[in-house]
PDB file of C-alpha atoms and ligand atoms in Angstrom:
ATOM      1  CA  MET A   1      33.984 -42.573 -69.428  1.00  0.00           C
ATOM      2  CA  PRO A   2      31.190 -44.226 -67.038  1.00  0.00           C
ATOM      3  CA  ALA A   3      32.527 -44.230 -63.307  1.00  0.00           C
ATOM      4  CA  SER A   4      32.584 -47.869 -62.902  1.00  0.00           C
ATOM      5  CA  GLU A   5      35.354 -47.959 -65.630  1.00  0.00           C
ATOM      6  CA  LEU A   6      37.136 -45.300 -64.082  1.00  0.00           C
ATOM      7  CA  VAL A   7      37.238 -47.014 -61.037  1.00  0.00           C
ATOM      8  CA  GLU A   8      38.380 -50.105 -62.475  1.00  0.00           C
ATOM      9  CA  LYS A   9      41.545 -48.507 -64.143  1.00  0.00           C
ATOM     10  CA  ILE A  10      42.153 -46.688 -60.892  1.00  0.00           C
ATOM     11  CA  LEU A  11      42.371 -49.607 -58.837  1.00  0.00           C
ATOM     12  CA  ARG A  12      44.860 -51.288 -61.422  1.00  0.00           C
ATOM     13  CA  LEU A  13      46.855 -48.637 -62.187  1.00  0.00           C
ATOM     14  CA  LYS A  14      47.033 -47.877 -58.429  1.00  0.00           C
ATOM     15  CA  GLU A  15      48.203 -51.839 -58.006  1.00  0.00           C
ATOM     16  CA  LYS A  16      50.866 -51.382 -60.704  1.00  0.00           C
ATOM     17  CA  LYS A  17      52.592 -48.247 -59.460  1.00  0.00           C
ATOM     18  CA  GLY A  18      52.294 -49.173 -55.785  1.00  0.00           C
ATOM     19  CA  ALA A  19      50.223 -46.029 -54.608  1.00  0.00           C
ATOM     20  CA  VAL A  20      47.807 -45.898 -51.883  1.00  0.00           C
ATOM     21  CA  ILE A  21      44.574 -43.754 -51.824  1.00  0.00           C
ATOM     22  CA  LEU A  22      44.019 -41.722 -48.849  1.00  0.00           C
ATOM     23  CA  ALA A  23      40.894 -39.648 -48.270  1.00  0.00           C
ATOM     24  CA  HIS A  24      39.451 -37.337 -45.437  1.00  0.00           C
ATOM     25  CA  ASN A  25      35.824 -38.157 -44.311  1.00  0.00           C
ATOM     26  CA  TYR A  26      34.483 -34.703 -45.981  1.00  0.00           C
ATOM     27  CA  GLN A  27      35.435 -36.610 -49.764  1.00  0.00           C
ATOM     28  CA  PRO A  28      32.833 -37.191 -51.732  1.00  0.00           C
ATOM     29  CA  PRO A  29      31.361 -40.568 -51.676  1.00  0.00           C
ATOM     30  CA  GLU A  30      32.583 -41.860 -55.074  1.00  0.00           C
ATOM     31  CA  ILE A  31      36.214 -41.090 -53.620  1.00  0.00           C
ATOM     32  CA  GLN A  32      35.256 -42.610 -49.938  1.00  0.00           C
ATOM     33  CA  ASP A  33      34.199 -45.711 -51.890  1.00  0.00           C
ATOM     34  CA  ILE A  34      37.795 -46.255 -53.266  1.00  0.00           C
ATOM     35  CA  ALA A  35      40.082 -45.056 -50.857  1.00  0.00           C
ATOM     36  CA  ASP A  36      42.399 -47.434 -49.241  1.00  0.00           C
ATOM     37  CA  HIS A  37      41.992 -45.841 -45.684  1.00  0.00           C
ATOM     38  CA  LEU A  38      39.365 -42.723 -44.742  1.00  0.00           C
ATOM     39  CA  GLY A  39      40.065 -40.621 -41.312  1.00  0.00           C
ATOM     40  CA  ASP A  40      40.407 -37.676 -39.909  1.00  0.00           C
ATOM     41  CA  SER A  41      43.122 -35.155 -40.187  1.00  0.00           C
ATOM     42  CA  LEU A  42      45.231 -36.642 -37.230  1.00  0.00           C
ATOM     43  CA  ASP A  43      44.546 -40.384 -38.614  1.00  0.00           C
ATOM     44  CA  LEU A  44      45.792 -39.219 -42.112  1.00  0.00           C
ATOM     45  CA  SER A  45      48.582 -37.876 -40.796  1.00  0.00           C
ATOM     46  CA  ARG A  46      49.598 -40.576 -38.733  1.00  0.00           C
ATOM     47  CA  LEU A  47      49.066 -42.881 -41.756  1.00  0.00           C
ATOM     48  CA  ALA A  48      50.972 -40.836 -44.082  1.00  0.00           C
ATOM     49  CA  ALA A  49      54.026 -41.285 -42.060  1.00  0.00           C
ATOM     50  CA  ARG A  50      53.810 -44.943 -41.003  1.00  0.00           C
ATOM     51  CA  LEU A  51      52.735 -46.541 -44.357  1.00  0.00           C
ATOM     52  CA  GLU A  52      54.876 -48.148 -46.707  1.00  0.00           C
ATOM     53  CA  GLU A  53      53.838 -47.449 -49.843  1.00  0.00           C
ATOM     54  CA  LYS A  54      56.140 -44.589 -51.591  1.00  0.00           C
ATOM     55  CA  ILE A  55      53.602 -42.950 -53.777  1.00  0.00           C
ATOM     56  CA  ILE A  56      50.095 -41.277 -52.053  1.00  0.00           C
ATOM     57  CA  ILE A  57      47.365 -40.093 -53.534  1.00  0.00           C
ATOM     58  CA  PHE A  58      45.723 -37.890 -50.871  1.00  0.00           C
ATOM     59  CA  CYS A  59      42.139 -36.837 -51.472  1.00  0.00           C
ATOM     60  CA  GLY A  60      41.930 -33.811 -48.975  1.00  0.00           C
ATOM     61  CA  VAL A  61      42.949 -30.215 -49.472  1.00  0.00           C
ATOM     62  CA  HIS A  62      46.572 -28.966 -49.674  1.00  0.00           C
ATOM     63  CA  PHE A  63      47.676 -28.282 -46.322  1.00  0.00           C
ATOM     64  CA  MET A  64      46.586 -32.280 -45.595  1.00  0.00           C
ATOM     65  CA  ALA A  65      48.851 -33.294 -48.451  1.00  0.00           C
ATOM     66  CA  GLU A  66      51.606 -31.129 -47.628  1.00  0.00           C
ATOM     67  CA  THR A  67      51.472 -31.983 -43.935  1.00  0.00           C
ATOM     68  CA  ALA A  68      52.072 -35.606 -45.173  1.00  0.00           C
ATOM     69  CA  ALA A  69      55.052 -34.504 -47.467  1.00  0.00           C
ATOM     70  CA  ILE A  70      56.804 -32.934 -44.628  1.00  0.00           C
ATOM     71  CA  LEU A  71      56.538 -36.035 -42.309  1.00  0.00           C
ATOM     72  CA  SER A  72      57.625 -38.387 -45.188  1.00  0.00           C
ATOM     73  CA  PRO A  73      60.061 -36.668 -47.282  1.00  0.00           C
ATOM     74  CA  ASP A  74      61.122 -39.805 -49.561  1.00  0.00           C
ATOM     75  CA  LYS A  75      57.549 -39.968 -50.513  1.00  0.00           C
ATOM     76  CA  LYS A  76      55.786 -38.905 -53.620  1.00  0.00           C
ATOM     77  CA  VAL A  77      52.804 -37.049 -51.995  1.00  0.00           C
ATOM     78  CA  ILE A  78      50.286 -36.372 -54.882  1.00  0.00           C
ATOM     79  CA  LEU A  79      46.925 -33.817 -54.490  1.00  0.00           C
ATOM     80  CA  PRO A  80      45.073 -34.843 -57.547  1.00  0.00           C
ATOM     81  CA  ASP A  81      43.566 -31.117 -57.707  1.00  0.00           C
ATOM     82  CA  PRO A  82      46.655 -28.675 -56.116  1.00  0.00           C
ATOM     83  CA  LYS A  83      43.966 -25.804 -56.277  1.00  0.00           C
ATOM     84  CA  ALA A  84      42.033 -27.658 -53.448  1.00  0.00           C
ATOM     85  CA  GLY A  85      42.976 -25.216 -50.797  1.00  0.00           C
ATOM     86  CA  CYS A  86      41.564 -24.556 -47.251  1.00  0.00           C
ATOM     87  CA  PRO A  87      40.622 -20.497 -47.009  1.00  0.00           C
ATOM     88  CA  MET A  88      40.986 -21.179 -43.443  1.00  0.00           C
ATOM     89  CA  ALA A  89      44.597 -22.212 -43.809  1.00  0.00           C
ATOM     90  CA  ASP A  90      45.559 -19.103 -45.809  1.00  0.00           C
ATOM     91  CA  MET A  91      43.862 -16.692 -42.779  1.00  0.00           C
ATOM     92  CA  ILE A  92      47.494 -16.439 -41.223  1.00  0.00           C
ATOM     93  CA  ASP A  93      50.602 -16.259 -42.919  1.00  0.00           C
ATOM     94  CA  ALA A  94      54.071 -16.276 -41.616  1.00  0.00           C
ATOM     95  CA  GLU A  95      54.539 -12.598 -41.536  1.00  0.00           C
ATOM     96  CA  GLN A  96      51.339 -12.238 -39.353  1.00  0.00           C
ATOM     97  CA  LEU A  97      52.296 -14.851 -37.117  1.00  0.00           C
ATOM     98  CA  HIS A  98      56.074 -13.659 -36.405  1.00  0.00           C
ATOM     99  CA  LEU A  99      54.789 -10.044 -35.246  1.00  0.00           C
ATOM    100  CA  LEU A 100      52.346 -11.708 -32.978  1.00  0.00           C
ATOM    101  CA  GLN A 101      54.694 -13.884 -31.425  1.00  0.00           C
ATOM    102  CA  GLU A 102      57.209 -10.696 -31.558  1.00  0.00           C
ATOM    103  CA  LYS A 103      54.200  -9.385 -29.192  1.00  0.00           C
ATOM    104  CA  HIS A 104      53.889 -12.250 -26.728  1.00  0.00           C
ATOM    105  CA  PRO A 105      57.597 -13.180 -26.115  1.00  0.00           C
ATOM    106  CA  GLY A 106      58.062 -16.032 -24.722  1.00  0.00           C
ATOM    107  CA  ALA A 107      54.198 -17.378 -25.359  1.00  0.00           C
ATOM    108  CA  VAL A 108      53.957 -21.165 -26.764  1.00  0.00           C
ATOM    109  CA  THR A 109      52.394 -20.956 -30.438  1.00  0.00           C
ATOM    110  CA  VAL A 110      49.999 -23.888 -31.004  1.00  0.00           C
ATOM    111  CA  MET A 111      48.576 -24.143 -34.827  1.00  0.00           C
ATOM    112  CA  TYR A 112      45.942 -25.929 -36.005  1.00  0.00           C
ATOM    113  CA  VAL A 113      46.785 -28.234 -38.891  1.00  0.00           C
ATOM    114  CA  ASN A 114      44.544 -26.443 -40.998  1.00  0.00           C
ATOM    115  CA  SER A 115      47.579 -24.132 -41.820  1.00  0.00           C
ATOM    116  CA  THR A 116      50.307 -23.693 -44.025  1.00  0.00           C
ATOM    117  CA  ALA A 117      53.872 -24.985 -44.013  1.00  0.00           C
ATOM    118  CA  GLU A 118      55.426 -21.524 -43.696  1.00  0.00           C
ATOM    119  CA  VAL A 119      53.235 -20.857 -40.695  1.00  0.00           C
ATOM    120  CA  LYS A 120      54.224 -24.487 -38.937  1.00  0.00           C
ATOM    121  CA  ALA A 121      57.657 -23.807 -39.477  1.00  0.00           C
ATOM    122  CA  LEU A 122      57.274 -21.057 -36.802  1.00  0.00           C
ATOM    123  CA  THR A 123      54.670 -23.215 -34.429  1.00  0.00           C
ATOM    124  CA  ASP A 124      56.101 -24.688 -31.391  1.00  0.00           C
ATOM    125  CA  ILE A 125      53.308 -27.975 -31.639  1.00  0.00           C
ATOM    126  CA  CYS A 126      50.088 -28.189 -34.106  1.00  0.00           C
ATOM    127  CA  CYS A 127      46.996 -29.885 -33.409  1.00  0.00           C
ATOM    128  CA  THR A 128      44.306 -31.423 -34.679  1.00  0.00           C
ATOM    129  CA  SER A 129      40.249 -31.147 -33.539  1.00  0.00           C
ATOM    130  CA  ALA A 130      40.981 -34.787 -32.522  1.00  0.00           C
ATOM    131  CA  ASN A 131      44.037 -34.081 -29.972  1.00  0.00           C
ATOM    132  CA  ALA A 132      43.994 -30.177 -29.529  1.00  0.00           C
ATOM    133  CA  LEU A 133      42.632 -30.344 -25.765  1.00  0.00           C
ATOM    134  CA  ASP A 134      45.661 -32.758 -24.798  1.00  0.00           C
ATOM    135  CA  VAL A 135      48.057 -30.786 -26.654  1.00  0.00           C
ATOM    136  CA  VAL A 136      47.245 -27.305 -24.939  1.00  0.00           C
ATOM    137  CA  ASP A 137      47.126 -29.735 -21.815  1.00  0.00           C
ATOM    138  CA  SER A 138      50.791 -30.828 -22.329  1.00  0.00           C
ATOM    139  CA  ILE A 139      51.862 -26.804 -22.144  1.00  0.00           C
ATOM    140  CA  PRO A 140      52.702 -25.526 -18.868  1.00  0.00           C
ATOM    141  CA  GLU A 141      49.930 -23.602 -17.241  1.00  0.00           C
ATOM    142  CA  GLU A 142      52.252 -20.481 -16.473  1.00  0.00           C
ATOM    143  CA  LYS A 143      53.049 -20.338 -20.207  1.00  0.00           C
ATOM    144  CA  LYS A 144      50.760 -18.225 -22.452  1.00  0.00           C
ATOM    145  CA  ILE A 145      49.712 -19.780 -25.659  1.00  0.00           C
ATOM    146  CA  ILE A 146      49.179 -18.350 -29.227  1.00  0.00           C
ATOM    147  CA  PHE A 147      46.398 -20.375 -31.114  1.00  0.00           C
ATOM    148  CA  GLY A 148      45.391 -19.985 -34.742  1.00  0.00           C
ATOM    149  CA  PRO A 149      44.241 -19.927 -37.161  1.00  0.00           C
ATOM    150  CA  ASP A 150      40.597 -21.105 -35.938  1.00  0.00           C
ATOM    151  CA  GLN A 151      39.507 -18.639 -33.578  1.00  0.00           C
ATOM    152  CA  TYR A 152      36.485 -20.860 -32.787  1.00  0.00           C
ATOM    153  CA  LEU A 153      38.331 -24.330 -32.330  1.00  0.00           C
ATOM    154  CA  GLY A 154      40.482 -21.840 -30.187  1.00  0.00           C
ATOM    155  CA  GLY A 155      37.625 -20.505 -28.133  1.00  0.00           C
ATOM    156  CA  TRP A 156      35.832 -23.932 -27.643  1.00  0.00           C
ATOM    157  CA  ILE A 157      39.457 -25.353 -26.235  1.00  0.00           C
ATOM    158  CA  SER A 158      40.047 -22.374 -24.223  1.00  0.00           C
ATOM    159  CA  LEU A 159      36.343 -22.761 -22.471  1.00  0.00           C
ATOM    160  CA  GLN A 160      36.929 -26.663 -22.305  1.00  0.00           C
ATOM    161  CA  THR A 161      40.778 -26.096 -20.752  1.00  0.00           C
ATOM    162  CA  ASP A 162      39.922 -22.929 -18.857  1.00  0.00           C
ATOM    163  CA  ARG A 163      43.230 -21.365 -20.390  1.00  0.00           C
ATOM    164  CA  SER A 164      42.971 -17.876 -21.988  1.00  0.00           C
ATOM    165  CA  MET A 165      44.626 -17.974 -25.207  1.00  0.00           C
ATOM    166  CA  ILE A 166      45.836 -15.285 -27.630  1.00  0.00           C
ATOM    167  CA  LEU A 167      43.620 -16.248 -30.585  1.00  0.00           C
ATOM    168  CA  TRP A 168      44.129 -15.343 -34.239  1.00  0.00           C
ATOM    169  CA  ASN A 169      40.699 -14.014 -36.149  1.00  0.00           C
ATOM    170  CA  GLY A 170      40.512 -17.050 -39.105  1.00  0.00           C
ATOM    171  CA  PHE A 171      37.596 -19.598 -39.317  1.00  0.00           C
ATOM    172  CA  CYS A 172      35.999 -22.111 -41.729  1.00  0.00           C
ATOM    173  CA  PRO A 173      33.754 -20.544 -44.451  1.00  0.00           C
ATOM    174  CA  SER A 174      31.939 -23.897 -44.719  1.00  0.00           C
ATOM    175  CA  HIS A 175      31.089 -24.377 -40.976  1.00  0.00           C
ATOM    176  CA  GLN A 176      29.969 -20.988 -40.760  1.00  0.00           C
ATOM    177  CA  LYS A 177      27.076 -21.600 -43.111  1.00  0.00           C
ATOM    178  CA  ILE A 178      25.261 -23.771 -40.225  1.00  0.00           C
ATOM    179  CA  MET A 179      22.692 -21.563 -38.719  1.00  0.00           C
ATOM    180  CA  PRO A 180      21.226 -21.911 -35.590  1.00  0.00           C
ATOM    181  CA  GLU A 181      17.714 -21.950 -36.964  1.00  0.00           C
ATOM    182  CA  GLU A 182      18.290 -25.136 -39.009  1.00  0.00           C
ATOM    183  CA  ILE A 183      19.306 -27.127 -35.875  1.00  0.00           C
ATOM    184  CA  ARG A 184      16.158 -25.929 -34.102  1.00  0.00           C
ATOM    185  CA  ALA A 185      13.693 -26.951 -36.928  1.00  0.00           C
ATOM    186  CA  LEU A 186      15.758 -30.150 -37.284  1.00  0.00           C
ATOM    187  CA  ARG A 187      15.284 -30.725 -33.369  1.00  0.00           C
ATOM    188  CA  GLY A 188      11.592 -30.068 -33.629  1.00  0.00           C
ATOM    189  CA  LYS A 189      11.344 -32.744 -36.155  1.00  0.00           C
ATOM    190  CA  TYR A 190      13.422 -35.394 -34.488  1.00  0.00           C
ATOM    191  CA  PRO A 191      13.224 -34.704 -31.194  1.00  0.00           C
ATOM    192  CA  GLU A 192      15.289 -37.702 -30.370  1.00  0.00           C
ATOM    193  CA  ALA A 193      18.052 -36.970 -31.959  1.00  0.00           C
ATOM    194  CA  ILE A 194      21.669 -36.243 -30.764  1.00  0.00           C
ATOM    195  CA  VAL A 195      22.887 -33.067 -32.257  1.00  0.00           C
ATOM    196  CA  MET A 196      26.553 -33.493 -32.717  1.00  0.00           C
ATOM    197  CA  VAL A 197      28.497 -30.410 -33.942  1.00  0.00           C
ATOM    198  CA  HIS A 198      32.615 -29.981 -34.904  1.00  0.00           C
ATOM    199  CA  PRO A 199      34.257 -27.354 -32.844  1.00  0.00           C
ATOM    200  CA  GLU A 200      34.879 -25.372 -36.114  1.00  0.00           C
ATOM    201  CA  VAL A 201      31.753 -24.181 -35.755  1.00  0.00           C
ATOM    202  CA  ASN A 202      30.846 -20.775 -34.062  1.00  0.00           C
ATOM    203  CA  PRO A 203      29.540 -20.549 -30.348  1.00  0.00           C
ATOM    204  CA  ALA A 204      25.769 -19.899 -31.281  1.00  0.00           C
ATOM    205  CA  ILE A 205      25.650 -22.861 -32.778  1.00  0.00           C
ATOM    206  CA  GLU A 206      27.455 -24.945 -30.192  1.00  0.00           C
ATOM    207  CA  ALA A 207      25.068 -23.468 -27.762  1.00  0.00           C
ATOM    208  CA  GLU A 208      22.460 -25.872 -29.702  1.00  0.00           C
ATOM    209  CA  ALA A 209      24.409 -28.983 -29.789  1.00  0.00           C
ATOM    210  CA  ASP A 210      24.600 -31.479 -27.178  1.00  0.00           C
ATOM    211  CA  ILE A 211      28.132 -32.268 -28.135  1.00  0.00           C
ATOM    212  CA  ALA A 212      31.413 -30.978 -30.012  1.00  0.00           C
ATOM    213  CA  LEU A 213      33.745 -33.425 -31.830  1.00  0.00           C
ATOM    214  CA  GLY A 214      36.255 -33.549 -34.153  1.00  0.00           C
ATOM    215  CA  THR A 215      35.265 -35.892 -37.309  1.00  0.00           C
ATOM    216  CA  GLY A 216      37.122 -39.030 -36.082  1.00  0.00           C
ATOM    217  CA  SER A 217      35.584 -38.682 -32.573  1.00  0.00           C
ATOM    218  CA  MET A 218      31.945 -38.602 -34.210  1.00  0.00           C
ATOM    219  CA  ILE A 219      32.564 -41.682 -35.643  1.00  0.00           C
ATOM    220  CA  LYS A 220      33.688 -43.286 -32.325  1.00  0.00           C
ATOM    221  CA  PHE A 221      30.716 -41.339 -30.578  1.00  0.00           C
ATOM    222  CA  ALA A 222      28.213 -42.318 -33.128  1.00  0.00           C
ATOM    223  CA  GLY A 223      28.975 -46.069 -32.827  1.00  0.00           C
ATOM    224  CA  GLU A 224      29.098 -46.329 -28.885  1.00  0.00           C
ATOM    225  CA  SER A 225      25.660 -43.872 -28.281  1.00  0.00           C
ATOM    226  CA  ASP A 226      22.329 -45.686 -27.834  1.00  0.00           C
ATOM    227  CA  ALA A 227      20.843 -42.935 -29.968  1.00  0.00           C
ATOM    228  CA  THR A 228      19.345 -43.879 -33.351  1.00  0.00           C
ATOM    229  CA  THR A 229      19.290 -40.423 -35.068  1.00  0.00           C
ATOM    230  CA  PHE A 230      21.952 -37.928 -35.070  1.00  0.00           C
ATOM    231  CA  ILE A 231      22.195 -34.103 -36.423  1.00  0.00           C
ATOM    232  CA  VAL A 232      25.462 -33.562 -38.057  1.00  0.00           C
ATOM    233  CA  GLY A 233      26.674 -30.101 -37.748  1.00  0.00           C
ATOM    234  CA  THR A 234      29.805 -30.085 -39.825  1.00  0.00           C
ATOM    235  CA  GLU A 235      30.766 -30.907 -43.687  1.00  0.00           C
ATOM    236  CA  VAL A 236      28.050 -32.740 -45.338  1.00  0.00           C
ATOM    237  CA  GLY A 237      30.326 -35.481 -46.255  1.00  0.00           C
ATOM    238  CA  MET A 238      30.589 -36.689 -42.899  1.00  0.00           C
ATOM    239  CA  CYS A 239      27.223 -37.941 -43.112  1.00  0.00           C
ATOM    240  CA  TYR A 240      28.146 -40.541 -46.187  1.00  0.00           C
ATOM    241  CA  ARG A 241      30.828 -41.842 -43.697  1.00  0.00           C
ATOM    242  CA  LEU A 242      28.596 -42.268 -41.018  1.00  0.00           C
ATOM    243  CA  GLU A 243      25.778 -43.952 -42.912  1.00  0.00           C
ATOM    244  CA  LYS A 244      28.119 -46.517 -44.535  1.00  0.00           C
ATOM    245  CA  LEU A 245      29.473 -47.386 -41.090  1.00  0.00           C
ATOM    246  CA  TYR A 246      26.271 -47.577 -39.062  1.00  0.00           C
ATOM    247  CA  PRO A 247      23.189 -48.512 -41.502  1.00  0.00           C
ATOM    248  CA  GLU A 248      20.922 -48.572 -39.144  1.00  0.00           C
ATOM    249  CA  LYS A 249      21.264 -45.321 -37.757  1.00  0.00           C
ATOM    250  CA  ALA A 250      20.283 -41.955 -39.409  1.00  0.00           C
ATOM    251  CA  PHE A 251      22.789 -39.199 -40.063  1.00  0.00           C
ATOM    252  CA  ILE A 252      20.921 -35.775 -40.986  1.00  0.00           C
ATOM    253  CA  PRO A 253      22.991 -32.908 -41.748  1.00  0.00           C
ATOM    254  CA  ALA A 254      22.910 -29.798 -39.601  1.00  0.00           C
ATOM    255  CA  SER A 255      22.788 -27.973 -42.950  1.00  0.00           C
ATOM    256  CA  PRO A 256      22.854 -28.365 -46.383  1.00  0.00           C
ATOM    257  CA  ASN A 257      24.925 -25.441 -46.950  1.00  0.00           C
ATOM    258  CA  ALA A 258      27.647 -26.892 -45.204  1.00  0.00           C
ATOM    259  CA  VAL A 259      29.770 -27.696 -48.192  1.00  0.00           C
ATOM    260  CA  CYS A 260      33.502 -27.602 -48.504  1.00  0.00           C
ATOM    261  CA  PRO A 261      34.037 -26.472 -51.844  1.00  0.00           C
ATOM    262  CA  ASN A 262      37.708 -27.579 -51.986  1.00  0.00           C
ATOM    263  CA  MET A 263      36.947 -31.212 -50.353  1.00  0.00           C
ATOM    264  CA  LYS A 264      34.797 -31.801 -53.622  1.00  0.00           C
ATOM    265  CA  LYS A 265      37.284 -30.438 -56.388  1.00  0.00           C
ATOM    266  CA  ILE A 266      38.613 -34.378 -55.899  1.00  0.00           C
ATOM    267  CA  SER A 267      37.038 -36.568 -58.601  1.00  0.00           C
ATOM    268  CA  LEU A 268      37.559 -39.934 -59.819  1.00  0.00           C
ATOM    269  CA  GLU A 269      38.975 -38.183 -63.198  1.00  0.00           C
ATOM    270  CA  LYS A 270      41.562 -36.570 -61.762  1.00  0.00           C
ATOM    271  CA  ILE A 271      42.710 -39.587 -59.638  1.00  0.00           C
ATOM    272  CA  LEU A 272      43.115 -41.777 -62.160  1.00  0.00           C
ATOM    273  CA  ALA A 273      45.108 -38.754 -64.037  1.00  0.00           C
ATOM    274  CA  SER A 274      47.071 -38.381 -60.764  1.00  0.00           C
ATOM    275  CA  LEU A 275      48.111 -41.827 -61.190  1.00  0.00           C
ATOM    276  CA  GLU A 276      48.761 -41.709 -65.162  1.00  0.00           C
ATOM    277  CA  ASN A 277      51.005 -38.907 -64.419  1.00  0.00           C
ATOM    278  CA  LEU A 278      52.355 -39.510 -60.685  1.00  0.00           C
ATOM    279  CA  GLY A 279      51.568 -35.645 -60.415  1.00  0.00           C
ATOM    280  CA  PRO A 280      51.204 -32.739 -59.116  1.00  0.00           C
ATOM    281  CA  VAL A 281      53.213 -33.589 -56.435  1.00  0.00           C
ATOM    282  CA  ILE A 282      53.439 -31.317 -53.356  1.00  0.00           C
ATOM    283  CA  ALA A 283      56.255 -30.610 -52.364  1.00  0.00           C
ATOM    284  CA  VAL A 284      57.715 -28.468 -49.673  1.00  0.00           C
ATOM    285  CA  GLU A 285      61.404 -26.337 -49.689  1.00  0.00           C
ATOM    286  CA  LYS A 286      63.832 -28.138 -47.481  1.00  0.00           C
ATOM    287  CA  GLU A 287      64.793 -25.667 -45.163  1.00  0.00           C
ATOM    288  CA  ILE A 288      60.886 -24.886 -44.131  1.00  0.00           C
ATOM    289  CA  ALA A 289      59.967 -28.650 -44.137  1.00  0.00           C
ATOM    290  CA  ASP A 290      62.856 -29.273 -41.534  1.00  0.00           C
ATOM    291  CA  ALA A 291      61.535 -26.283 -39.578  1.00  0.00           C
ATOM    292  CA  ALA A 292      57.893 -27.450 -39.778  1.00  0.00           C
ATOM    293  CA  ARG A 293      58.291 -31.175 -38.810  1.00  0.00           C
ATOM    294  CA  THR A 294      59.221 -30.902 -35.118  1.00  0.00           C
ATOM    295  CA  ALA A 295      55.708 -29.150 -34.474  1.00  0.00           C
ATOM    296  CA  ILE A 296      54.000 -31.816 -36.683  1.00  0.00           C
ATOM    297  CA  GLU A 297      55.833 -35.112 -35.133  1.00  0.00           C
ATOM    298  CA  ARG A 298      54.785 -33.680 -31.593  1.00  0.00           C
ATOM    299  CA  MET A 299      51.162 -33.426 -32.651  1.00  0.00           C
ATOM    300  CA  ILE A 300      51.155 -36.880 -33.825  1.00  0.00           C
ATOM    301  CA  GLU A 301      52.378 -38.114 -30.760  1.00  0.00           C
ATOM    302  CA  ILE A 302      49.726 -36.607 -28.637  1.00  0.00           C
ATOM    303  CA  GLY A 303      46.453 -37.965 -27.901  1.00  0.00           C
TER     304      GLY A 303
HETATM  305  P1  13P B   1      38.925 -33.191 -38.512  1.00  0.00           P
HETATM  306  O1  13P B   1      38.556 -34.240 -39.859  1.00  0.00           O
HETATM  307  O2  13P B   1      40.307 -33.512 -38.221  1.00  0.00           O
HETATM  308  O3  13P B   1      37.869 -33.262 -37.534  1.00  0.00           O
HETATM  309  O4  13P B   1      39.236 -31.880 -39.490  1.00  0.00           O
HETATM  310  C1  13P B   1      38.008 -31.110 -39.933  1.00  0.00           C
HETATM  311  C2  13P B   1      38.612 -30.395 -40.859  1.00  0.00           C
HETATM  312  O5  13P B   1      38.063 -29.121 -41.334  1.00  0.00           O
HETATM  313  C3  13P B   1      39.374 -30.653 -41.990  1.00  0.00           C
HETATM  314  O6  13P B   1      39.711 -29.571 -43.038  1.00  0.00           O
HETATM  315 FE1  SF4 B   2      39.149 -25.903 -44.973  1.00  0.00          FE
HETATM  316 FE2  SF4 B   2      36.718 -25.599 -43.871  1.00  0.00          FE
HETATM  317 FE3  SF4 B   2      37.455 -26.947 -46.048  1.00  0.00          FE
HETATM  318 FE4  SF4 B   2      38.059 -28.056 -43.734  1.00  0.00          FE
HETATM  319  S1  SF4 B   2      35.898 -28.148 -44.238  1.00  0.00           S
HETATM  320  S2  SF4 B   2      39.293 -28.101 -45.537  1.00  0.00           S
HETATM  321  S3  SF4 B   2      38.746 -26.293 -42.424  1.00  0.00           S
HETATM  322  S4  SF4 B   2      37.374 -24.826 -45.727  1.00  0.00           S
END
């Protein structure tokens, strides 16, 4: 079916069923174009909690849909491809976190929202890249902090806040594809450009950058900056988002290899099928959802 016909069917069915389409900033262009709301992980969590529609088509990855489902147990949260996972989120499980907590009694557990519901259920407070610094700042200085699963986001927060933290050793495989040589070569080609990178990159990439920002903050920063060229050190979908918002500015991916294959599993065909079948629904067992909700609610209140 041609894309235009797919889009028409999706929009018609969405109206008929009273659904809303949320999409993360890394989604493919054709998905960004039909979304009702686009955003970073924090925006999307907040939206999922306050939107009136009872059916949410979540164009992102599993932990995002799961977070929305935990916040809104009365809504149907649909992930068009239930296999769109996040390898980083799967790098720590509940048993591993429990063992770490036993080793550090009294420590406050902060988990990146890129984690499973079972891990969130053992967490004191979640964070996203947008509010990680505020979340850590909200914890009394004398308290030890366990942070996971992203060692690089954790290391970056630790540097910014001067707090030493017990870090889990997870990472985002897509952000690790960016190489320092790629940034140096682009700086040579675009000497006037600002290099902005996501805090999920490793410190060697951060050392090459002018600034580290989550995807929502990149949007704000690029809009407010006088600069007209930006080298963007995050998942490549972000450049489409920025180009659409600021067509007069140039956005160059730091690496064409920084692709999140899971984000790209969502397609127009799968969205249409989701609306037709009202599935696959992401549901979280009540006991786990109830235990995880407080940590997520604390997250959406901060920053
Ligand atoms: P943000 O959009 O919250 O910066 O997160 C990036 C990310 O990796 C989501 O998986
Ligand atoms: Fe997970 Fe990385 Fe993909 Fe984000 S970009 S969903 S952290 S694998």
